[in-house]
Short mmCIF file of C-alpha atoms in Angstrom, two decimals:
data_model
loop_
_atom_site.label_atom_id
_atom_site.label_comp_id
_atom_site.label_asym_id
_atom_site.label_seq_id
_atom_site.Cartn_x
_atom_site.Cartn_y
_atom_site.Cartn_z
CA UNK O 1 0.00 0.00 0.00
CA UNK O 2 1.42 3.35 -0.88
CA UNK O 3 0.69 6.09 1.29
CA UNK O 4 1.45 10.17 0.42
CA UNK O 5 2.81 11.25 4.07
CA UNK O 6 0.69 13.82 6.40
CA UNK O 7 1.68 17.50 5.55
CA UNK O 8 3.44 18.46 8.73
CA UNK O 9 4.42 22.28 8.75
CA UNK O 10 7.17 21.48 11.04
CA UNK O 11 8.99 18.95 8.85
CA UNK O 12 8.82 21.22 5.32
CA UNK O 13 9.68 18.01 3.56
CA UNK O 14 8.97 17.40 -0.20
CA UNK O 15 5.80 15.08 -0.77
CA UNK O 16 6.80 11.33 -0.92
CA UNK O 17 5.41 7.84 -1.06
CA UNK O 18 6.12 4.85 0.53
CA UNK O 19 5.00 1.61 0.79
CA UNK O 20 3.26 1.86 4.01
CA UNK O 21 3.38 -2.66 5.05
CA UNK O 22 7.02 -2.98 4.49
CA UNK O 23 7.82 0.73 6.37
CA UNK O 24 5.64 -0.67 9.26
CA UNK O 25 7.20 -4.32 9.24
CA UNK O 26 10.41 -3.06 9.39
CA UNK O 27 10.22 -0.68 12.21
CA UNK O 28 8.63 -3.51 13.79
CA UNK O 29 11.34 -6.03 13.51
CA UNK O 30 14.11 -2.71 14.54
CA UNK O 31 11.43 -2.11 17.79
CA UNK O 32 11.48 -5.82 18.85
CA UNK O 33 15.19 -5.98 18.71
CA UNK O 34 15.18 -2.36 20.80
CA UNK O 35 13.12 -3.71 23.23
CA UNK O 36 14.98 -7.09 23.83
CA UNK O 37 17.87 -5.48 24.62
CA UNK O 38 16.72 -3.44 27.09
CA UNK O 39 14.63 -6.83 29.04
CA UNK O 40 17.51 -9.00 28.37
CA UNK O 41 19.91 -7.17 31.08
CA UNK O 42 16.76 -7.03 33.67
CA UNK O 43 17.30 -10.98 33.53
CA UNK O 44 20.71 -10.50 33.52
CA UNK O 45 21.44 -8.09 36.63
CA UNK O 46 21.97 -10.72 39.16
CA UNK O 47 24.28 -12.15 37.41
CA UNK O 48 25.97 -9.01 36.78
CA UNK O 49 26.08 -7.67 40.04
CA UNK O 50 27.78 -10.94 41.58
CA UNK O 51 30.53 -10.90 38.75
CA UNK O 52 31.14 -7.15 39.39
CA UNK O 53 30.18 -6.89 43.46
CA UNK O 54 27.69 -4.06 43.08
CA UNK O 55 25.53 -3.08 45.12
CA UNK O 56 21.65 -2.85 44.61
CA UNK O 57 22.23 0.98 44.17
CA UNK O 58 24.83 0.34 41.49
CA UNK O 59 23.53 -2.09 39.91
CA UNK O 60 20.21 -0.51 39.25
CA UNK O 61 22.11 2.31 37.25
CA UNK O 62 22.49 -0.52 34.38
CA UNK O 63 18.83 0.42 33.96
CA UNK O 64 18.04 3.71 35.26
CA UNK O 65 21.40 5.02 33.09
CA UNK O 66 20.11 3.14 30.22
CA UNK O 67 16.53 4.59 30.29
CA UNK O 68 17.63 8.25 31.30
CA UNK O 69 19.81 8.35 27.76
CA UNK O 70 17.20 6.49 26.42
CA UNK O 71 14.98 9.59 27.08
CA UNK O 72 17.30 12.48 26.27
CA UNK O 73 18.33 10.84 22.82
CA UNK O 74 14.15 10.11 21.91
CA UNK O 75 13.42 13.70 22.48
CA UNK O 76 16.79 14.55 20.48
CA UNK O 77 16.53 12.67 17.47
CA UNK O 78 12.73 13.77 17.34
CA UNK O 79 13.68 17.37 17.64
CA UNK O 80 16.72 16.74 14.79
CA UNK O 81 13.98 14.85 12.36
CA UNK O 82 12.31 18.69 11.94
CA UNK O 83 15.64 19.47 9.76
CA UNK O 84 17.26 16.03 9.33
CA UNK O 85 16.09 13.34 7.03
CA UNK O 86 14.95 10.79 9.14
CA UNK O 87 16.43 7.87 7.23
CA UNK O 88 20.32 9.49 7.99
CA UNK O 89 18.79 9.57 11.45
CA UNK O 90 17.98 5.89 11.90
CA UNK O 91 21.00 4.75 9.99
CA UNK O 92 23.35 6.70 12.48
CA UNK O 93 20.85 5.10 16.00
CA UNK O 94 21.18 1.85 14.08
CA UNK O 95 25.11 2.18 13.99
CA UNK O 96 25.51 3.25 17.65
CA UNK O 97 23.16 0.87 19.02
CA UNK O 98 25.26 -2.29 17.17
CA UNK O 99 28.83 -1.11 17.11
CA UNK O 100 28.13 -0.62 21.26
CA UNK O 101 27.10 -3.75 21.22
CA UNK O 102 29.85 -5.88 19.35
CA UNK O 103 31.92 -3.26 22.02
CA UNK O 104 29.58 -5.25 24.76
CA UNK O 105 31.07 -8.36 24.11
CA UNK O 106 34.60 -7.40 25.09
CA UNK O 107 33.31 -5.77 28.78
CA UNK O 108 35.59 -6.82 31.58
CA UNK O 109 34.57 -3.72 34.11
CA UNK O 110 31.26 -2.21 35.48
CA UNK O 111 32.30 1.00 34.27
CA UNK O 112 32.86 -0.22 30.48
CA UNK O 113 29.91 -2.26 30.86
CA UNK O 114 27.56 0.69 31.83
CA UNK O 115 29.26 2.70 28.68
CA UNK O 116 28.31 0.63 26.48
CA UNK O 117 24.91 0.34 27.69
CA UNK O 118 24.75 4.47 27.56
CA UNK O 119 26.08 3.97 23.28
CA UNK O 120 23.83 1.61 22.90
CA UNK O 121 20.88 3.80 24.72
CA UNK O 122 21.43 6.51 22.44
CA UNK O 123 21.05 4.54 19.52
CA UNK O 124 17.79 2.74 21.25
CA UNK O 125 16.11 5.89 22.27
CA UNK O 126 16.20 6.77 18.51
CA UNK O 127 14.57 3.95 16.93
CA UNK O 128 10.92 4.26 18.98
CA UNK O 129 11.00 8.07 18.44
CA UNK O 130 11.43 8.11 15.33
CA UNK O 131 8.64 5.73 14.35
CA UNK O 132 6.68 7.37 15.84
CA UNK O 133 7.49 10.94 14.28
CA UNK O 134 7.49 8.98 11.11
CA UNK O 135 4.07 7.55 11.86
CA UNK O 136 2.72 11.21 12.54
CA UNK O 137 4.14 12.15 9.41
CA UNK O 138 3.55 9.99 6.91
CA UNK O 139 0.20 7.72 7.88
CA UNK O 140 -2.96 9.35 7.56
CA UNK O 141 -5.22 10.11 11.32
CA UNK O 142 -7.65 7.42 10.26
CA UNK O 143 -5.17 4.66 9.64
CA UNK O 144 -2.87 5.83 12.45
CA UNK O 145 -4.49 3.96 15.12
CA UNK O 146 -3.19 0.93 13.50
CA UNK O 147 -0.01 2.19 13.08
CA UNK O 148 0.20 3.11 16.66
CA UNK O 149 -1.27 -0.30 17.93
CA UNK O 150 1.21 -2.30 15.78
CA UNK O 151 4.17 -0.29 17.09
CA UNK O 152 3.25 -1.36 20.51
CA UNK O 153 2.70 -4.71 19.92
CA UNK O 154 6.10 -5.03 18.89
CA UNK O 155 6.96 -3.40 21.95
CA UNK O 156 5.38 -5.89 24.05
CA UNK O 157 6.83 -8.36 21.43
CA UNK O 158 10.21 -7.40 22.46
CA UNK O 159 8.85 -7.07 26.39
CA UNK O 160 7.95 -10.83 25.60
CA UNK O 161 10.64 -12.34 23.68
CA UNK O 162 13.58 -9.91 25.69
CA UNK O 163 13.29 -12.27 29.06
CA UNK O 164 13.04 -15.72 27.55
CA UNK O 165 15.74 -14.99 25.87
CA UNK O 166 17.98 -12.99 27.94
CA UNK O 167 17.25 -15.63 30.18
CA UNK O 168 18.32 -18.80 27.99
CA UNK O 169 21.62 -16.99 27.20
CA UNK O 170 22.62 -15.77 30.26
CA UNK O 171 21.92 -19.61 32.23
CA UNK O 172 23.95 -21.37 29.05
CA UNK O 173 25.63 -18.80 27.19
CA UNK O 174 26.65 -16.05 30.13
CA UNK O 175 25.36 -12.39 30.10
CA UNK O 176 28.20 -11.39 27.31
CA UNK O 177 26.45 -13.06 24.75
CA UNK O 178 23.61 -10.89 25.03
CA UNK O 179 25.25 -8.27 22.82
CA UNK O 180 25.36 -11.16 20.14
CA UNK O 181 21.25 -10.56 19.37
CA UNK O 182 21.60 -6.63 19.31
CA UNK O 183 24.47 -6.48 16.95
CA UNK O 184 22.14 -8.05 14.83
CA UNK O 185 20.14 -4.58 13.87
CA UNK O 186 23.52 -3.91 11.93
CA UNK O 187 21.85 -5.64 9.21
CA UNK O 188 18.67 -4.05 9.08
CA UNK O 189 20.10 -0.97 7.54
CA UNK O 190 20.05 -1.73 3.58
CA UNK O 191 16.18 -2.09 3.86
CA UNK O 192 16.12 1.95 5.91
CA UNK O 193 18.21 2.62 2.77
CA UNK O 194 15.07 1.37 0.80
CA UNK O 195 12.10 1.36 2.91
CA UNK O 196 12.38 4.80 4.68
CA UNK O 197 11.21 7.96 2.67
CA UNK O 198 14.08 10.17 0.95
CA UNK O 199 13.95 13.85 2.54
CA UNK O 200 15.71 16.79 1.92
CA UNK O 201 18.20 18.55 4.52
CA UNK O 202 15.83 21.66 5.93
CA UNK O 203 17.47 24.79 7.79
CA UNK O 204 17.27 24.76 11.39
CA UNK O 205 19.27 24.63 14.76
CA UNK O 206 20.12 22.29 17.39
CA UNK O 207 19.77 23.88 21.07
CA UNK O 208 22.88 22.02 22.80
CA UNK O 209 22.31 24.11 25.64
CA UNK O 210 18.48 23.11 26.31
CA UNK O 211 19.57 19.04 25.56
CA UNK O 212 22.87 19.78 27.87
CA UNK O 213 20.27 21.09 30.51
CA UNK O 214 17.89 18.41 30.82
CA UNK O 215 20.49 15.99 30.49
CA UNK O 216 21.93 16.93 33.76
CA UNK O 217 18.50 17.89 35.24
CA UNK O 218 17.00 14.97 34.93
CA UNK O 219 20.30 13.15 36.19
CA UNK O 220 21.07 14.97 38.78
CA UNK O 221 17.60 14.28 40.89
CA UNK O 222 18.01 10.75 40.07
CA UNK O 223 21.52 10.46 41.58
CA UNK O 224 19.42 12.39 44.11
CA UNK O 225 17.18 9.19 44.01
CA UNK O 226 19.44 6.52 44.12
CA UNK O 227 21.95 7.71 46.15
CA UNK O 228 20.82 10.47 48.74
CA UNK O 229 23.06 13.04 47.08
CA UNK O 230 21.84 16.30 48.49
CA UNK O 231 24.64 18.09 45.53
CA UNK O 232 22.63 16.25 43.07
CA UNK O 233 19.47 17.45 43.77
CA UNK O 234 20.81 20.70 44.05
CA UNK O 235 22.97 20.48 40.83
CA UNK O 236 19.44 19.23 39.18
CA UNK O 237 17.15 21.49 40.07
CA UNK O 238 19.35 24.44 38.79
CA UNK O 239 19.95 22.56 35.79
CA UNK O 240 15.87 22.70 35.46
CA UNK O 241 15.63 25.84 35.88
CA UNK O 242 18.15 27.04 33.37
CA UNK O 243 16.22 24.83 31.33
CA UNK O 244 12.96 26.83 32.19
CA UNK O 245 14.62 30.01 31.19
CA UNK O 246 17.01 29.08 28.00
CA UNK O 247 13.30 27.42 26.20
CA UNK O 248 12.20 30.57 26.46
CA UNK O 249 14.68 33.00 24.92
CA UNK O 250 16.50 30.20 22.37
CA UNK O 251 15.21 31.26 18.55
CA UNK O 252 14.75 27.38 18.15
CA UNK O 253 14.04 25.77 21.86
CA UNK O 254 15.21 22.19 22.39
CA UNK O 255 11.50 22.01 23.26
CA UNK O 256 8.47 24.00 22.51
CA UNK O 257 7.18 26.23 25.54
CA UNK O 258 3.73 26.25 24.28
CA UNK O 259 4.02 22.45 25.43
CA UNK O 260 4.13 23.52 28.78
CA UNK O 261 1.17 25.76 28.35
CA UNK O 262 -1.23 22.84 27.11
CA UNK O 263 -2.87 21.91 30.07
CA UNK O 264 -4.44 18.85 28.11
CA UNK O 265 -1.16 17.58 26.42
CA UNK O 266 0.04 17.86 29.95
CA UNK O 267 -3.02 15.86 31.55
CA UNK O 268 -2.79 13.32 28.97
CA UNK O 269 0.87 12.84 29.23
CA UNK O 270 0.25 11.82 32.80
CA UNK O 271 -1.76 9.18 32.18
CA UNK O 272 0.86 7.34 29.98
CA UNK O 273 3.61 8.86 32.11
CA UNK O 274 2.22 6.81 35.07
CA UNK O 275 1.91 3.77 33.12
CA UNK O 276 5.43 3.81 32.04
CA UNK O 277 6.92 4.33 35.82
CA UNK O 278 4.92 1.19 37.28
CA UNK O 279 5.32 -0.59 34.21
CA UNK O 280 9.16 -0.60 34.57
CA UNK O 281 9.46 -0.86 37.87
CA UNK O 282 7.65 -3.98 37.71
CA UNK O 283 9.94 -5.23 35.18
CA UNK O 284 12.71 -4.19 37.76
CA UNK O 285 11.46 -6.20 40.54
CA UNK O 286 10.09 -9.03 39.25
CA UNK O 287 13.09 -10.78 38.26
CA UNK O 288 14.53 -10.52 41.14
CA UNK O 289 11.25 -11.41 43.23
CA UNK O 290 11.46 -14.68 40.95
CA UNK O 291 14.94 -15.23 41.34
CA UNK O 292 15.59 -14.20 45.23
CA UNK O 293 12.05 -14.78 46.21
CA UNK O 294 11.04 -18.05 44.19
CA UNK O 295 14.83 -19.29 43.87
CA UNK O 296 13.92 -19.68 39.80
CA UNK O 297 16.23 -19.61 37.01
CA UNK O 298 16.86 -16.61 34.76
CA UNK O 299 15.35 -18.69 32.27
CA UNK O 300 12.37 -19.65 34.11
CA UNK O 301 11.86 -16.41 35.04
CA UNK O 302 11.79 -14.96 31.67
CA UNK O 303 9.04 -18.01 31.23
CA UNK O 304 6.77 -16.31 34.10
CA UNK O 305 6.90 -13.06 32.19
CA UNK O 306 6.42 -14.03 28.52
CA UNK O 307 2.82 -15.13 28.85
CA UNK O 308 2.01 -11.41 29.79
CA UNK O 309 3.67 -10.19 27.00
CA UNK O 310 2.68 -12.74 24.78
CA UNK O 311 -0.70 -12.12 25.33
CA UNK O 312 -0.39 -8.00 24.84
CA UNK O 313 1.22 -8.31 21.80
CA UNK O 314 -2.31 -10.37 20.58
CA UNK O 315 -4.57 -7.81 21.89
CA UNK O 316 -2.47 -4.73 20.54
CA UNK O 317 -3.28 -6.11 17.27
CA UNK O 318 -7.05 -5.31 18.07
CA UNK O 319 -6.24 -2.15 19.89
CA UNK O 320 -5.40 -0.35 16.55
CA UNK O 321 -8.70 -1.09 14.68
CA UNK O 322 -10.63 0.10 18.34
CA UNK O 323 -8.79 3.43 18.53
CA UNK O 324 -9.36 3.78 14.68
CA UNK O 325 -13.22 2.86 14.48
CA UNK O 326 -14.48 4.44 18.21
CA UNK O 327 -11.44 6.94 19.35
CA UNK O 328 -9.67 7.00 22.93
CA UNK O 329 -11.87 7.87 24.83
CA UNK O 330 -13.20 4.86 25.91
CA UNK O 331 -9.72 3.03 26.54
CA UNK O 332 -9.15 6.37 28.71
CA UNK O 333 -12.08 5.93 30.46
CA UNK O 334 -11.57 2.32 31.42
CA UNK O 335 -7.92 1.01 31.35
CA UNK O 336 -6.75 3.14 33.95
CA UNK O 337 -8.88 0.83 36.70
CA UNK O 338 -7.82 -2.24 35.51
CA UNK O 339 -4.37 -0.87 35.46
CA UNK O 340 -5.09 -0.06 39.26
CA UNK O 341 -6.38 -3.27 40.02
CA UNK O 342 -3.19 -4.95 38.75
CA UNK O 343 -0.94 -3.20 41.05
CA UNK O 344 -3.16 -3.60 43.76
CA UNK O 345 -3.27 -7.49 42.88
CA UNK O 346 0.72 -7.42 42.97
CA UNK O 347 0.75 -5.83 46.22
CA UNK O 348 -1.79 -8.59 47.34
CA UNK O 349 -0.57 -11.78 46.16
CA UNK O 350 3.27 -11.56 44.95
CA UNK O 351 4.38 -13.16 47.72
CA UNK O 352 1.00 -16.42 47.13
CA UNK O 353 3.12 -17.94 44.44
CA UNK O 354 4.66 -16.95 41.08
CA UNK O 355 1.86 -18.67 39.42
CA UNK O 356 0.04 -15.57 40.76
CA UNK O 357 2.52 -13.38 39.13
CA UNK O 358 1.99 -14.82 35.99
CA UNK O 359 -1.69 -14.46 35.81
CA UNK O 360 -1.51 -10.77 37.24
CA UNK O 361 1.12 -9.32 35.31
CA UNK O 362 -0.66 -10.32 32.43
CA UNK O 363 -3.37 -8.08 33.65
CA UNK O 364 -1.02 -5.21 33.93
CA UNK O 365 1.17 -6.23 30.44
CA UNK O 366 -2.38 -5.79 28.50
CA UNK O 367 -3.24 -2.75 30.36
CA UNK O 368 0.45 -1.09 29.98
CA UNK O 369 -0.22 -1.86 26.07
CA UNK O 370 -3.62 -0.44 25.21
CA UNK O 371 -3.30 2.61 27.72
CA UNK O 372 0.17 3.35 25.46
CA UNK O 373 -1.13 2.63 22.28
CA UNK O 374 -4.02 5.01 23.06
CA UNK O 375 -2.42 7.77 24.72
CA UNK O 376 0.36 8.20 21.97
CA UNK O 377 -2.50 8.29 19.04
CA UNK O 378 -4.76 10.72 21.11
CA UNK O 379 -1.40 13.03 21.38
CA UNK O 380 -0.71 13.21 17.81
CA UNK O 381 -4.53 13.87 17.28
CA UNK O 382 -4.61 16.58 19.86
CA UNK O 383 -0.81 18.10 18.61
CA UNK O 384 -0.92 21.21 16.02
CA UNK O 385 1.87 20.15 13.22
CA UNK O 386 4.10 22.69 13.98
CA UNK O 387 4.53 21.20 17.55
CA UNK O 388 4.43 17.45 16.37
CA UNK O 389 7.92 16.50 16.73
CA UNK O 390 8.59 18.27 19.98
CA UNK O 391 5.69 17.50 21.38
CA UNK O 392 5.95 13.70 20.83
CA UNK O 393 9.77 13.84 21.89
CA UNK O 394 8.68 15.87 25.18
CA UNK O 395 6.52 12.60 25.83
CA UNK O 396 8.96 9.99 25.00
CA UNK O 397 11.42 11.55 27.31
CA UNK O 398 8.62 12.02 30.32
CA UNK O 399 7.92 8.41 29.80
CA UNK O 400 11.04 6.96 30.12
CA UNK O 401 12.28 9.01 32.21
CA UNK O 402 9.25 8.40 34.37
CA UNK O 403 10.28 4.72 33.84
CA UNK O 404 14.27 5.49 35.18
CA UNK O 405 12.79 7.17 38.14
CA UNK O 406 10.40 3.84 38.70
CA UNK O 407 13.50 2.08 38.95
CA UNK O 408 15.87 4.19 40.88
CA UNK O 409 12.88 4.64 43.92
CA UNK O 410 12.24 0.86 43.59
CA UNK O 411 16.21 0.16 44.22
CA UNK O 412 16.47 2.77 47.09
CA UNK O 413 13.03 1.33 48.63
CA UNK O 414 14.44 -2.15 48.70
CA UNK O 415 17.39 -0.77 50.08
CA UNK O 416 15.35 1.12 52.80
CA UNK O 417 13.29 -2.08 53.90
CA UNK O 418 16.40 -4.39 53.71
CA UNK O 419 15.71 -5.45 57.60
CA UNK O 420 11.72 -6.28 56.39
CA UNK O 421 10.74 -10.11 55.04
CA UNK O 422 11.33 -9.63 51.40
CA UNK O 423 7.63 -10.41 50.40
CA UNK O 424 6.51 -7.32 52.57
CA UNK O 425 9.80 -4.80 51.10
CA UNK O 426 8.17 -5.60 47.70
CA UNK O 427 4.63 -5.60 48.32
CA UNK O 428 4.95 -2.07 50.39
CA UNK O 429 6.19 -0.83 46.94
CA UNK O 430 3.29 -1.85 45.15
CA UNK O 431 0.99 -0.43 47.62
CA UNK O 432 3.23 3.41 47.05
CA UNK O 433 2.57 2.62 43.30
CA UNK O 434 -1.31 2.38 43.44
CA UNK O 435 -1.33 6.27 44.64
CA UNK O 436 0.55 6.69 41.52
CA UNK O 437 -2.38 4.95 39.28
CA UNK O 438 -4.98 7.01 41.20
CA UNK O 439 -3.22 9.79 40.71
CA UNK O 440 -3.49 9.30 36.62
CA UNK O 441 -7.13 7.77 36.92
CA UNK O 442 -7.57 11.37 38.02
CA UNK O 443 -5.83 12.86 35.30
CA UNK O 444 -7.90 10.47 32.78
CA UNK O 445 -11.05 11.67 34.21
CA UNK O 446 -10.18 15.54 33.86
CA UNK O 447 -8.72 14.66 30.11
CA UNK O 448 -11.90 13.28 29.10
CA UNK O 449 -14.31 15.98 30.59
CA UNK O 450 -12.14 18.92 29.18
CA UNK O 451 -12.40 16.26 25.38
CA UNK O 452 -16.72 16.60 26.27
CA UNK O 453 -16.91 19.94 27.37
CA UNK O 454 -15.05 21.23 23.52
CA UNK O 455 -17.31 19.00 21.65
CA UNK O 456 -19.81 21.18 19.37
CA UNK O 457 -23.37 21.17 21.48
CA UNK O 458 -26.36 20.06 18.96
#
């Protein structure tokens, strides 16, 4: 199917077509890979913090590091797609995230290893934003849904496929053989040479000093997090507010102001934002509740959470054709509290059995993949052009962001409750999360009456 692309009057690129299955299969097959390299390490941590003799604190910066470049480089590389062509831009993520990798293999230090897993971040981050910009851009609102909903499924795909895996190679093969599957996306990039639309180089500026700015913001109150560093905080909260200020008098702000200033953007942000931190958090603690808890394998923990991904990736495929025939509002209006009901469930029953674990985290897996798939297509819906890729960039970085700061309070809250049984350390943490979900059941329910109250009355 060939598709003309959505004028955008942000991007100012030339008209194109493109053949809209193969564009869609292949940032499928790039989002899977993405995805399984982030899980695989989860599986992988215990391993890796015996081998190096970190503590929980250190160890959990293999994650929160990862997701914090993550963020910064999904809200860059959306930002650099308004003047870049987007196919130099996924060549160049696919190249750092592989050449990190085949780096990965040779890691004999924590420090090296947590290097490589910022390279291959970068390179990560890239991939999901820009399918998404790309989606925005080039597939029309009423197919977009689909779009959206397929993206996601390979996300929970990945979320699926990432701990079964991971898990297999790190009980038979060891944890450096993990970079083996990632340095695989190397040879994806001859089909972005022919799959991904040809654009032109546009004029515009990069705004180091807003990226350097939220970089070290958003770093600084998570070493705040993790490690009770009273000169982080400090050093992050003035890097925030330089940020504040420099969006505001840069000709061409890292991000658009007017983003701050649209109270429903902001609203509906939450929603997923709050998804994202719970989401990875539980992907955090569950392997180790499996492992340390349950005494499993890696690999039979990555069993226990593939049937929740498994069965997300099934119903995403439904999810698109939903959002595209009835809208959001109804996943808005009811996902939340099934959402809630999961981590209330976890809080409940983690420590029953991890048979229970498998049956409720495939409540919260489904959830985590409709609420995204929905709040991402109502954004781009609700988005003027001009603020398309910053706005969507903005989000990415909330989310996973959101998702590093999940982890980092999880690590410091099991470090906390290190004299408590470990059933009741992980369930209190699941019991702090529900006034998270509340918190964005809230936000859903004032998204949704300000979406009534600008409907056209009869």
């Amino acid at each position: 199917m060939n598709i003309k692309p959505v004028p955008a009057a942000s991007s100012g690129q030339e008209s194109a077509v493109i053949n809209e299955r193969a564009v869609v299969i292949l940032l499928g097959v790039a989002i899977v890979l993405v995805i399984m390299n982030t899980m695989m390490f989860n599986l992988a941590l215990p391993d890796v913090a015996v081998a190096f003799h970190l503590t929980p604190a250190l160890t959990s910066w293999i994650v929160t590091g990862y997701s914090i470049v993550f963020a910064i480089s999904s809200i860059t590389y959306s930002r650099l797609a308004d003047f870049v062509p987007i196919r130099r831009l996924f060549i160049i993520g696919i190249l750092s995230l592989s050449l990190a990798a085949i780096a990965g293999l040779f890691s004999n230090s924590f420090m090296m290893l947590l290097i490589v897993r910022l390279v291959q971040a970068t390179g990560a981050g890239s991939i999901l934003a820009l399918t998404m910009v790309l989606n925005s851009r080039y597939i029309p609102v009423e197919r977009r849904g689909k779009a959206m909903s397929i993206t996601m499924s390979s996300v929970s795909m990945g979320l699926g496929l990432g701990p079964v895996t991971g898990g297999a190679i790190v009980e038979y093969l060891g944890w450096h053989m993990l970079f083996v599957v990632t340095a695989a996306t190397v040879l994806l990039i001859p089909l972005f040479v022919i799959f991904i639309p040809k654009e032109n180089v546009q004029k515009g500026s990069f705004d180091f000093l807003g990226a350097l700015f939220i970089s070290v913001g958003t770093t600084g109150l998570l070493l705040a997090l993790t490690n009770h560093s009273w000169i982080g905080l400090a050093v992050g909260l003035v890097a925030l507010v330089l940020f504040a200020a420099r969006i505001r008098s840069a000709k061409e702000p890292f991000v658009l102001p007017s983003l701050f200033q649209n109270r429903r953007y902001l609203i509906l942000a939450a929603v997923g934002i709050a998804a994202y931190l719970c989401s990875f958090a539980t992907l955090f603690l569950m392997p180790q509740i499996l492992v340390k808890q349950y005494s499993l394998s890696a690999i039979q923990a990555g069993m226990v959470i593939f049937p929740g991904s498994f069965l997300a990736m099934i119903v995403s495929q439904r999810v698109g054709r939903f959002i595209d025939s009835r809208g959001n509002n109804p996943i808005l209006r009811i996902i939340p509290v099934f959402f809630l009901a999961a981590v209330v469930l976890f809080a409940l029953f983690e420590g029953s059995s991890y048979v229970a674990i498998i049956f409720i985290y495939m409540l919260m897996s489904t959830c985590f993949t409709i609420l995204s798939s929905s709040v991402s297509n109502e954004i781009s819906r609700i988005l003027l052009p001009a603020e398309m890729g910053s706005g969507m960039g903005l989000y990415q970085l909330l989310q996973f962001c959101s998702g590093a700061m999940g982890v980092a309070a999880s690590a410091s809250a099991l470090a906390m409750q290190k004299n408590l049984p470990m059933g009741m350390a992980y369930s209190n943490i699941y019991w702090g999360l529900t006034i998270i979900i509340i918190v964005s059941i809230g936000c859903a329910v004032l998204y949704l009456r300000s979406a009534m109250q600008r409907q056209p009355q009869v």
